[in-house]
Amino acid sequence: MDYGSTASSEIAFNEPRPPPLPERLPLPEGKDYHVFFSYRNTEEDRKWTRNVITELENRGFKCCDHELDFLPGKEIIQNIKEYIKRSVKTVLVFSKEYNESLYCKIEVHYSLHMSLSEHKHILIPVKREDCEIPEDLEFFTWIDARQDIVLWFPQFLAAIKAPVDAGFTQPFLQFHKYENFDTIFEETSTSSCCGEAFQTRYIPDYLRRSGIDFNPEVLTEHVAKVSSTRLVKQRVFINPTRLICVIAYYFIIDFFLGGLLLMV
């Protein structure tokens, strides 16, 4: 998603959104959109997404398109967080260029963070063309939209209408990765004579790092091997504190016995 590009603004200007239908489907309290669409700002992805939005809006759904709905002058990341929160469901439109966009990655991670933290089904991954699905979304069932729309749209529509709290389970206990999503680093450059040449924010790599999968039996076996080594076995004898206590013990005994002998 390339926010703020000239091409995007021209298309948004030349192709205004059609007027909303007089009657919309009801929305839950605190929500302003039924669906938030996350897509890359390429001509093909934009055209495909707009066609799907039109199909949904003709059925009474209200959809969020970042090019038409994001508040100008506001930080992009803040817009992303706000509008995902204001939407019931989030549709991720995967294409070959999608994973190359920083903002698309942020939308994936933040929507996944919300899904796991709130224990709600809000994510709908859609594969528009042959491409890779991000590792963190491999446990989600995705919609194959590489075929004609009449073949996959009924399944897509059913996913949008499905309740968000229907038997949610937390897969792979990966929530810890997203607990500190708001910890966003700020990177700046001072190489410009007129001030900062650039200023950007990004999600630290450790927040996107996959969890470690290990066999408990193998771990126990390695711990046993380490514990059986000579160094660990003999650690009590090479402990300097232990050595001082032993010397002091024998010195006190010798001093006490010597004193008794002198008294006799």
Tab-separated table of C-alpha atoms in Angstrom:
chain	number	residue	atom	x	y	z
A	1	MET	CA	0.000	0.000	0.000
A	2	ASP	CA	1.672	3.233	-1.168
A	3	TYR	CA	-0.171	5.933	0.737
A	4	GLY	CA	-0.031	9.470	-0.522
A	5	SER	CA	1.253	8.677	-4.032
A	6	THR	CA	0.333	11.031	-6.877
A	7	ALA	CA	-1.155	8.244	-8.950
A	8	SER	CA	-3.419	7.209	-6.102
A	9	SER	CA	-4.758	10.722	-5.576
A	10	GLU	CA	-5.485	11.158	-9.290
A	11	ILE	CA	-7.429	7.931	-9.468
A	12	ALA	CA	-9.327	8.786	-6.310
A	13	PHE	CA	-10.222	12.177	-7.833
A	14	ASN	CA	-11.259	10.841	-11.235
A	15	GLU	CA	-13.161	7.887	-9.839
A	16	PRO	CA	-15.276	9.196	-6.933
A	17	ARG	CA	-17.176	6.712	-4.830
A	18	PRO	CA	-20.824	6.374	-5.916
A	19	PRO	CA	-23.377	7.839	-3.496
A	20	PRO	CA	-24.226	5.506	-0.604
A	21	LEU	CA	-27.408	3.523	-0.627
A	22	PRO	CA	-30.252	5.037	1.420
A	23	GLU	CA	-30.524	1.927	3.552
A	24	ARG	CA	-27.507	0.239	5.116
A	25	LEU	CA	-27.238	-2.942	7.092
A	26	PRO	CA	-27.025	-2.292	10.855
A	27	LEU	CA	-23.635	-1.958	12.496
A	28	PRO	CA	-22.584	-2.961	16.038
A	29	GLU	CA	-22.090	-0.217	18.574
A	30	GLY	CA	-18.775	1.561	18.109
A	31	LYS	CA	-18.337	0.409	14.496
A	32	ASP	CA	-18.659	2.610	11.399
A	33	TYR	CA	-17.788	0.093	8.665
A	34	HIS	CA	-18.666	-3.510	7.975
A	35	VAL	CA	-15.390	-4.197	6.157
A	36	PHE	CA	-11.911	-2.649	6.043
A	37	PHE	CA	-10.006	-3.516	2.849
A	38	SER	CA	-6.247	-3.860	3.011
A	39	TYR	CA	-4.734	-3.883	-0.479
A	40	ARG	CA	-1.675	-2.690	-2.371
A	41	ASN	CA	-2.010	0.501	-4.395
A	42	THR	CA	-1.363	-1.030	-7.788
A	43	GLU	CA	-3.711	-0.545	-10.706
A	44	GLU	CA	-4.808	-4.190	-10.803
A	45	ASP	CA	-5.302	-4.536	-7.030
A	46	ARG	CA	-7.179	-1.241	-6.831
A	47	LYS	CA	-9.509	-2.143	-9.698
A	48	TRP	CA	-10.167	-5.613	-8.251
A	49	THR	CA	-10.857	-4.233	-4.758
A	50	ARG	CA	-13.152	-1.470	-6.017
A	51	ASN	CA	-15.224	-4.044	-7.921
A	52	VAL	CA	-15.620	-6.145	-4.768
A	53	ILE	CA	-16.523	-3.051	-2.722
A	54	THR	CA	-19.205	-2.188	-5.271
A	55	GLU	CA	-20.687	-5.688	-4.982
A	56	LEU	CA	-20.791	-5.396	-1.188
A	57	GLU	CA	-22.208	-1.875	-1.104
A	58	ASN	CA	-24.951	-2.938	-3.501
A	59	ARG	CA	-25.936	-5.413	-0.773
A	60	GLY	CA	-26.056	-2.800	1.980
A	61	PHE	CA	-22.532	-3.133	3.425
A	62	LYS	CA	-20.403	-0.095	4.228
A	63	CYS	CA	-16.762	-0.579	3.251
A	64	CYS	CA	-13.611	1.328	4.180
A	65	ASP	CA	-11.211	2.187	1.356
A	66	HIS	CA	-8.080	3.932	2.606
A	67	GLU	CA	-7.794	6.136	-0.475
A	68	LEU	CA	-11.284	7.526	0.068
A	69	ASP	CA	-11.772	7.324	3.831
A	70	PHE	CA	-8.471	7.988	5.605
A	71	LEU	CA	-8.296	11.414	7.259
A	72	PRO	CA	-5.799	13.667	5.428
A	73	GLY	CA	-3.052	15.197	7.557
A	74	LYS	CA	-3.105	12.363	10.070
A	75	GLU	CA	-0.253	9.880	10.511
A	76	ILE	CA	-0.744	6.845	8.286
A	77	ILE	CA	-0.200	4.357	11.102
A	78	GLN	CA	-2.778	6.138	13.258
A	79	ASN	CA	-5.258	6.053	10.370
A	80	ILE	CA	-4.640	2.334	9.916
A	81	LYS	CA	-5.227	1.565	13.588
A	82	GLU	CA	-8.283	3.793	13.874
A	83	TYR	CA	-10.107	2.503	10.793
A	84	ILE	CA	-9.375	-1.141	11.487
A	85	LYS	CA	-10.842	-0.614	14.963
A	86	ARG	CA	-13.890	1.078	13.466
A	87	SER	CA	-14.517	-1.877	11.124
A	88	VAL	CA	-16.192	-5.190	11.970
A	89	LYS	CA	-14.097	-7.290	9.586
A	90	THR	CA	-10.763	-6.789	7.826
A	91	VAL	CA	-10.209	-8.208	4.338
A	92	LEU	CA	-6.565	-8.767	3.341
A	93	VAL	CA	-6.237	-8.794	-0.461
A	94	PHE	CA	-3.038	-10.750	-1.132
A	95	SER	CA	-1.176	-10.315	-4.397
A	96	LYS	CA	2.435	-10.598	-5.548
A	97	GLU	CA	3.149	-6.984	-4.577
A	98	TYR	CA	1.235	-7.015	-1.290
A	99	ASN	CA	4.024	-8.346	0.945
A	100	GLU	CA	6.457	-5.752	-0.417
A	101	SER	CA	4.542	-2.893	1.195
A	102	LEU	CA	5.457	-1.811	4.730
A	103	TYR	CA	1.991	-0.442	5.395
A	104	CYS	CA	0.327	-3.636	4.177
A	105	LYS	CA	2.486	-5.559	6.664
A	106	ILE	CA	1.455	-3.178	9.432
A	107	GLU	CA	-2.204	-3.725	8.559
A	108	VAL	CA	-1.700	-7.500	8.689
A	109	HIS	CA	0.013	-7.409	12.072
A	110	TYR	CA	-2.331	-4.911	13.664
A	111	SER	CA	-5.486	-6.712	12.509
A	112	LEU	CA	-4.004	-9.990	13.725
A	113	HIS	CA	-3.146	-8.319	17.029
A	114	MET	CA	-6.769	-7.237	17.394
A	115	SER	CA	-8.089	-10.660	16.440
A	116	LEU	CA	-5.925	-12.441	19.019
A	117	SER	CA	-6.296	-9.891	21.809
A	118	GLU	CA	-10.075	-9.595	21.478
A	119	HIS	CA	-10.589	-13.294	20.629
A	120	LYS	CA	-12.723	-12.414	17.611
A	121	HIS	CA	-12.914	-13.581	14.007
A	122	ILE	CA	-12.209	-10.350	12.151
A	123	LEU	CA	-9.664	-11.445	9.517
A	124	ILE	CA	-10.612	-12.632	6.022
A	125	PRO	CA	-7.515	-13.458	3.931
A	126	VAL	CA	-8.199	-13.415	0.187
A	127	LYS	CA	-5.723	-14.598	-2.433
A	128	ARG	CA	-6.315	-12.554	-5.581
A	129	GLU	CA	-3.503	-14.178	-7.544
A	130	ASP	CA	-0.702	-16.704	-7.047
A	131	CYS	CA	1.388	-15.421	-4.150
A	132	GLU	CA	2.697	-16.343	-0.710
A	133	ILE	CA	0.562	-16.020	2.407
A	134	PRO	CA	2.464	-14.475	5.371
A	135	GLU	CA	3.698	-17.026	7.890
A	136	ASP	CA	1.573	-15.628	10.720
A	137	LEU	CA	-1.612	-16.244	8.701
A	138	GLU	CA	-0.903	-19.812	7.644
A	139	PHE	CA	-3.331	-21.160	10.246
A	140	PHE	CA	-6.219	-19.124	8.745
A	141	THR	CA	-8.465	-20.494	6.005
A	142	TRP	CA	-8.139	-18.150	3.042
A	143	ILE	CA	-10.486	-17.537	0.129
A	144	ASP	CA	-9.251	-18.462	-3.331
A	145	ALA	CA	-10.323	-15.505	-5.473
A	146	ARG	CA	-8.180	-16.431	-8.461
A	147	GLN	CA	-11.258	-17.793	-10.178
A	148	ASP	CA	-14.375	-16.100	-11.476
A	149	ILE	CA	-16.176	-14.027	-8.844
A	150	VAL	CA	-19.348	-16.128	-9.045
A	151	LEU	CA	-17.374	-19.138	-7.763
A	152	TRP	CA	-15.894	-17.618	-4.595
A	153	PHE	CA	-18.104	-14.623	-3.764
A	154	PRO	CA	-20.769	-16.654	-1.879
A	155	GLN	CA	-18.076	-17.998	0.474
A	156	PHE	CA	-16.641	-14.501	0.844
A	157	LEU	CA	-20.069	-13.066	1.653
A	158	ALA	CA	-20.690	-15.791	4.236
A	159	ALA	CA	-17.369	-14.936	5.949
A	160	ILE	CA	-18.350	-11.266	6.197
A	161	LYS	CA	-21.761	-12.117	7.646
A	162	ALA	CA	-20.364	-14.671	10.125
A	163	PRO	CA	-20.351	-13.592	13.810
A	164	VAL	CA	-17.000	-12.395	15.082
A	165	ASP	CA	-17.148	-14.359	18.349
A	166	ALA	CA	-18.064	-17.838	17.034
A	167	GLY	CA	-15.848	-20.317	18.888
A	168	PHE	CA	-12.583	-18.415	18.626
A	169	THR	CA	-9.439	-20.246	19.729
A	170	GLN	CA	-5.982	-18.730	20.085
A	171	PRO	CA	-3.764	-20.673	17.649
A	172	PHE	CA	-0.142	-21.483	18.462
A	173	LEU	CA	-0.149	-19.143	21.481
A	174	GLN	CA	1.420	-16.421	19.345
A	175	PHE	CA	-0.366	-13.525	21.029
A	176	HIS	CA	2.794	-12.578	22.938
A	177	LYS	CA	4.260	-11.311	19.671
A	178	TYR	CA	1.645	-8.622	19.395
A	179	GLU	CA	1.181	-7.558	23.008
A	180	ASN	CA	3.470	-4.557	22.520
A	181	PHE	CA	2.296	-3.508	19.072
A	182	ASP	CA	2.294	0.136	20.108
A	183	THR	CA	6.061	-0.082	20.696
A	184	ILE	CA	6.991	1.544	17.398
A	185	PHE	CA	10.486	2.821	16.827
A	186	GLU	CA	11.186	6.151	15.209
A	187	GLU	CA	14.089	6.394	12.782
A	188	THR	CA	15.490	9.762	11.673
A	189	SER	CA	18.369	11.069	9.608
A	190	THR	CA	20.296	14.267	10.363
A	191	SER	CA	22.537	14.187	7.305
A	192	SER	CA	20.625	17.029	5.640
A	193	CYS	CA	21.887	20.581	6.140
A	194	CYS	CA	18.275	21.715	6.417
A	195	GLY	CA	17.366	19.257	9.132
A	196	GLU	CA	16.119	15.712	9.086
A	197	ALA	CA	16.240	14.178	5.631
A	198	PHE	CA	13.644	11.592	6.521
A	199	GLN	CA	11.603	10.432	9.452
A	200	THR	CA	9.826	7.123	9.463
A	201	ARG	CA	8.356	4.647	11.881
A	202	TYR	CA	8.454	0.922	11.642
A	203	ILE	CA	7.605	-2.201	13.584
A	204	PRO	CA	10.677	-3.760	15.248
A	205	ASP	CA	11.735	-7.140	13.889
A	206	TYR	CA	11.341	-8.816	17.271
A	207	LEU	CA	7.598	-8.079	17.176
A	208	ARG	CA	7.329	-10.010	13.909
A	209	ARG	CA	9.628	-12.880	14.856
A	210	SER	CA	8.064	-16.316	14.746
A	211	GLY	CA	7.793	-18.343	17.928
A	212	ILE	CA	10.298	-21.109	18.667
A	213	ASP	CA	9.031	-24.634	18.242
A	214	PHE	CA	11.008	-27.263	20.201
A	215	ASN	CA	10.539	-30.792	21.460
A	216	PRO	CA	10.322	-30.847	25.293
A	217	GLU	CA	11.880	-34.318	25.400
A	218	VAL	CA	14.918	-33.145	23.440
A	219	LEU	CA	15.282	-30.126	25.729
A	220	THR	CA	15.117	-32.346	28.834
A	221	GLU	CA	17.746	-34.656	27.354
A	222	HIS	CA	20.152	-31.770	26.667
A	223	VAL	CA	19.658	-30.349	30.163
A	224	ALA	CA	20.438	-33.788	31.642
A	225	LYS	CA	23.650	-34.009	29.609
A	226	VAL	CA	24.801	-30.587	30.743
A	227	SER	CA	23.948	-31.349	34.384
A	228	SER	CA	25.999	-34.561	34.302
A	229	THR	CA	29.262	-32.853	33.333
A	230	ARG	CA	32.212	-32.736	35.741
A	231	LEU	CA	32.032	-28.973	36.101
A	232	VAL	CA	28.414	-29.010	37.268
A	233	LYS	CA	28.943	-32.055	39.511
A	234	GLN	CA	31.986	-30.555	41.233
A	235	ARG	CA	30.699	-26.960	41.435
A	236	VAL	CA	30.213	-27.277	45.223
A	237	PHE	CA	33.916	-27.997	45.746
A	238	ILE	CA	35.218	-25.138	43.637
A	239	ASN	CA	32.850	-22.621	45.170
A	240	PRO	CA	35.139	-20.101	47.001
A	241	THR	CA	32.499	-19.364	49.639
A	242	ARG	CA	32.337	-23.044	50.532
A	243	LEU	CA	36.142	-23.221	50.797
A	244	ILE	CA	36.318	-20.259	53.204
A	245	CYS	CA	33.626	-21.783	55.432
A	246	VAL	CA	35.537	-25.082	55.642
A	247	ILE	CA	38.802	-23.340	56.597
A	248	ALA	CA	37.068	-21.183	59.199
A	249	TYR	CA	35.343	-24.253	60.668
A	250	TYR	CA	38.579	-26.145	61.235
A	251	PHE	CA	40.380	-23.027	62.501
A	252	ILE	CA	37.709	-22.448	65.184
A	253	ILE	CA	37.862	-26.079	66.296
A	254	ASP	CA	41.673	-25.993	66.523
A	255	PHE	CA	41.565	-22.721	68.472
A	256	PHE	CA	38.960	-24.091	70.894
A	257	LEU	CA	40.875	-27.333	71.513
A	258	GLY	CA	44.164	-25.435	71.972
A	259	GLY	CA	42.523	-23.199	74.563
A	260	LEU	CA	41.256	-26.213	76.526
A	261	LEU	CA	44.723	-27.761	76.565
A	262	LEU	CA	46.266	-24.556	77.925
A	263	MET	CA	43.676	-24.415	80.692
A	264	VAL	CA	44.444	-27.979	81.730
